[in-house]
Amino acid sequence: MKLFCSNRFLLSLIAILSVAFISGCGRKQIREDAPIAQTGLTNPVQIGQQYIQKTFDPANKTQLYNLFTQESQALLSFTEFSQRIDELSKLVDTRNAFISVIPINAFLFSNDKMVVYYLMLYEKDLAGVYSVAELYFVQDMGVWKIELQQDDGAVSALPVIRQGDIVQLNRKELQFINDDIDNRITQFARQFQQPQQPVVPVVQEPEVIQEESAAEKTARIVKKEMIIGKTYYDVGDYDRAVISFERVIGLQPDYPEAQLYLKKTLSAIQQKEEEIKAQQEAAEKAKEKPVVAPVKEQPKPEPLPVEKSVEDTLFDQFFASGKKSYDDGDYRKAIVHFQKAVNIKPDDLAARQFIEKCEKAIQVAPSR
């Protein structure tokens, strides 16, 4: 993976981009009572990540097809889907290439519908491409499933909204990607929040409508905003989460759960700002490092360091953060970091053991 690891600037950008949203694939689930068939997953973010990762393997056709809603299966038959998977597997060499799928943003339309965006990285023989995929999810009979979209009559099993050469994936390109996704989400929000036109019933007698009481309306809004706020918190979109929690507190100032989540969200924002500031200070210090005069004596050749892949680098970062939180006694925060590490390397025994230790520690004494 020389292309990734020789470019430390690219590594840091991808790490910053993924840290906020991999948390959406952690222990906290979106609608935990809504399982997904044949995968054991309940979080739509995780479902889409698994779907994209397995799309390149023909052996998963049936399992992947069952992730679609009935309406999506009506738009795309299993035969057509199988043909596209076969064609894709011929183009993508999964055995000799590096493939990574990272969730980067999401928008919750309602309790049972959302859209998630993923960054896909494909690298082979010092060359590669990146793509940004857009997947819609709805609850079908209490189960989260993928809802395919029609574009001019065509249906794509893996809708890509942006792609390019991986060498172009610098800070500027990542900003373009984020801006593009933010614009799409803003359009979705405006469309979803537009009031429906009143429908005049064609009846002789006026229909008696029971008006919603002020208390019922407040309770409904509080419940909705808490769901939205916690979803944004789980996927790392802290700014949007703050807006939802502040709305709840504005309606019910003594609502304890909203106060707790608002405090946690503001703390996460502050921590993120401190991390960015520390990275900037480290970069400035590196520029000011004095140049050491060359030694006349010929140094002995040292073995070349083993370069790490993007996944290894992110795993090490999350594991180290989890270990630090564990040593500090912040077991809930440690679980979040270790779960991020497990999402990257599901077979890592050490990270899973630390999660079990944290859960036992929480049962004995409350975490901070």
Tab-separated table of C-alpha atoms in Angstrom, residues 95-234:
chain	number	residue	atom	x	y	z
A	95	ARG	CA	-7.960	-10.704	-3.583
A	96	ASN	CA	-5.025	-8.542	-4.678
A	97	ALA	CA	-6.395	-5.064	-3.981
A	98	PHE	CA	-7.144	-2.836	-1.005
A	99	ILE	CA	-10.834	-1.906	-0.591
A	100	SER	CA	-12.172	0.253	2.235
A	101	VAL	CA	-15.696	1.596	2.869
A	102	ILE	CA	-16.033	4.556	5.295
A	103	PRO	CA	-19.360	6.227	6.265
A	104	ILE	CA	-18.957	10.032	6.067
A	105	ASN	CA	-22.410	11.611	6.518
A	106	ALA	CA	-26.112	10.837	7.036
A	107	PHE	CA	-29.542	12.506	7.165
A	108	LEU	CA	-32.531	11.177	9.091
A	109	PHE	CA	-35.777	12.043	7.290
A	110	SER	CA	-38.001	10.514	9.981
A	111	ASN	CA	-38.094	7.605	12.419
A	112	ASP	CA	-38.142	5.125	9.545
A	113	LYS	CA	-36.249	6.729	6.642
A	114	MET	CA	-32.693	8.025	6.195
A	115	VAL	CA	-29.877	8.457	3.642
A	116	VAL	CA	-26.206	7.615	4.278
A	117	TYR	CA	-23.084	8.553	2.285
A	118	TYR	CA	-19.972	6.375	2.041
A	119	LEU	CA	-16.412	6.925	0.802
A	120	MET	CA	-15.093	3.889	-1.100
A	121	LEU	CA	-11.329	3.497	-1.642
A	122	TYR	CA	-9.926	0.990	-4.153
A	123	GLU	CA	-6.152	0.630	-4.632
A	124	LYS	CA	-4.071	-1.881	-6.586
A	125	ASP	CA	-0.492	-1.769	-7.850
A	126	LEU	CA	0.136	1.815	-6.668
A	127	ALA	CA	-2.965	3.130	-8.466
A	128	GLY	CA	-6.569	3.463	-7.439
A	129	VAL	CA	-9.873	5.317	-7.469
A	130	TYR	CA	-12.282	6.723	-4.925
A	131	SER	CA	-16.082	6.860	-5.108
A	132	VAL	CA	-18.856	8.408	-3.018
A	133	ALA	CA	-21.993	6.254	-2.743
A	134	GLU	CA	-25.496	7.329	-1.656
A	135	LEU	CA	-27.815	4.732	-0.090
A	136	TYR	CA	-31.395	5.221	1.118
A	137	PHE	CA	-32.862	3.166	3.984
A	138	VAL	CA	-36.440	2.611	5.125
A	139	GLN	CA	-38.063	0.370	7.706
A	140	ASP	CA	-39.994	-2.355	5.925
A	141	MET	CA	-42.205	-4.254	8.393
A	142	GLY	CA	-39.986	-3.114	11.279
A	143	VAL	CA	-36.746	-4.065	9.487
A	144	TRP	CA	-34.189	-1.606	8.041
A	145	LYS	CA	-33.727	-2.250	4.316
A	146	ILE	CA	-32.160	-0.525	1.302
A	147	GLU	CA	-34.477	1.467	-0.962
A	148	LEU	CA	-33.208	1.757	-4.538
A	149	GLN	CA	-33.871	4.982	-6.448
A	150	GLN	CA	-34.859	5.473	-10.081
A	151	ASP	CA	-32.883	7.991	-12.163
A	152	ASP	CA	-34.444	8.645	-15.589
A	153	GLY	CA	-35.999	5.169	-15.472
A	154	ALA	CA	-32.704	3.441	-14.602
A	155	VAL	CA	-32.034	1.693	-11.286
A	156	SER	CA	-28.524	1.391	-9.867
A	157	ALA	CA	-27.635	-1.272	-7.302
A	158	LEU	CA	-24.643	0.836	-6.184
A	159	PRO	CA	-25.459	4.538	-6.804
A	160	VAL	CA	-22.267	6.632	-7.060
A	161	ILE	CA	-22.583	10.444	-6.980
A	162	ARG	CA	-18.877	11.289	-7.278
A	163	GLN	CA	-15.627	9.506	-8.186
A	164	GLY	CA	-12.084	10.193	-9.277
A	165	ASP	CA	-8.420	9.204	-9.156
A	166	ILE	CA	-7.276	8.490	-5.616
A	167	VAL	CA	-4.220	10.719	-6.020
A	168	GLN	CA	-6.655	13.668	-6.257
A	169	LEU	CA	-8.101	12.890	-2.817
A	170	ASN	CA	-6.470	15.813	-1.034
A	171	ARG	CA	-7.870	18.321	1.465
A	172	LYS	CA	-9.458	20.435	-1.274
A	173	GLU	CA	-11.163	17.446	-2.896
A	174	LEU	CA	-12.478	16.239	0.474
A	175	GLN	CA	-13.947	19.685	1.069
A	176	PHE	CA	-15.684	19.503	-2.326
A	177	ILE	CA	-17.122	16.115	-1.339
A	178	ASN	CA	-18.388	17.426	2.000
A	179	ASP	CA	-19.883	20.535	0.388
A	180	ASP	CA	-21.639	18.431	-2.262
A	181	ILE	CA	-23.129	16.119	0.377
A	182	ASP	CA	-24.168	19.056	2.586
A	183	ASN	CA	-25.972	20.643	-0.381
A	184	ARG	CA	-27.827	17.411	-1.113
A	185	ILE	CA	-28.799	17.002	2.552
A	186	THR	CA	-29.976	20.639	2.690
A	187	GLN	CA	-32.227	19.999	-0.322
A	188	PHE	CA	-33.590	16.822	1.313
A	189	ALA	CA	-34.305	18.737	4.531
A	190	ARG	CA	-36.155	21.510	2.699
A	191	GLN	CA	-38.255	19.044	0.726
A	192	PHE	CA	-39.039	16.992	3.812
A	193	GLN	CA	-39.969	19.994	5.955
A	194	GLN	CA	-42.234	21.656	3.350
A	195	PRO	CA	-45.845	21.638	4.637
A	196	GLN	CA	-48.298	19.577	2.640
A	197	GLN	CA	-51.103	21.341	0.811
A	198	PRO	CA	-54.434	20.940	2.633
A	199	VAL	CA	-56.832	18.491	1.023
A	200	VAL	CA	-60.486	19.536	0.991
A	201	PRO	CA	-62.642	16.442	1.580
A	202	VAL	CA	-65.581	16.038	-0.798
A	203	VAL	CA	-68.287	15.455	1.793
A	204	GLN	CA	-71.584	17.050	2.620
A	205	GLU	CA	-70.998	17.304	6.364
A	206	PRO	CA	-67.855	18.851	7.853
A	207	GLU	CA	-65.542	16.244	9.294
A	208	VAL	CA	-64.966	16.475	13.032
A	209	ILE	CA	-61.221	16.580	13.722
A	210	GLN	CA	-59.877	16.181	17.215
A	211	GLU	CA	-57.235	18.802	17.726
A	212	GLU	CA	-53.951	17.813	19.310
A	213	SER	CA	-53.522	19.248	22.793
A	214	ALA	CA	-50.523	21.460	23.598
A	215	ALA	CA	-49.067	18.777	25.897
A	216	GLU	CA	-49.442	16.077	23.245
A	217	LYS	CA	-47.833	18.287	20.613
A	218	THR	CA	-44.906	19.096	22.904
A	219	ALA	CA	-44.380	15.416	23.777
A	220	ARG	CA	-44.442	14.457	20.084
A	221	ILE	CA	-41.896	17.143	19.121
A	222	VAL	CA	-39.637	16.252	22.061
A	223	LYS	CA	-39.659	12.576	21.109
A	224	LYS	CA	-38.898	13.348	17.461
A	225	GLU	CA	-36.078	15.808	18.249
A	226	MET	CA	-34.465	13.380	20.710
A	227	ILE	CA	-34.414	10.643	18.051
A	228	ILE	CA	-32.938	13.030	15.485
A	229	GLY	CA	-30.425	14.467	17.959
A	230	LYS	CA	-29.180	11.076	19.140
A	231	THR	CA	-28.858	9.881	15.546
A	232	TYR	CA	-26.706	12.866	14.618
A	233	TYR	CA	-24.685	12.345	17.811
A	234	ASP	CA	-24.072	8.675	16.945
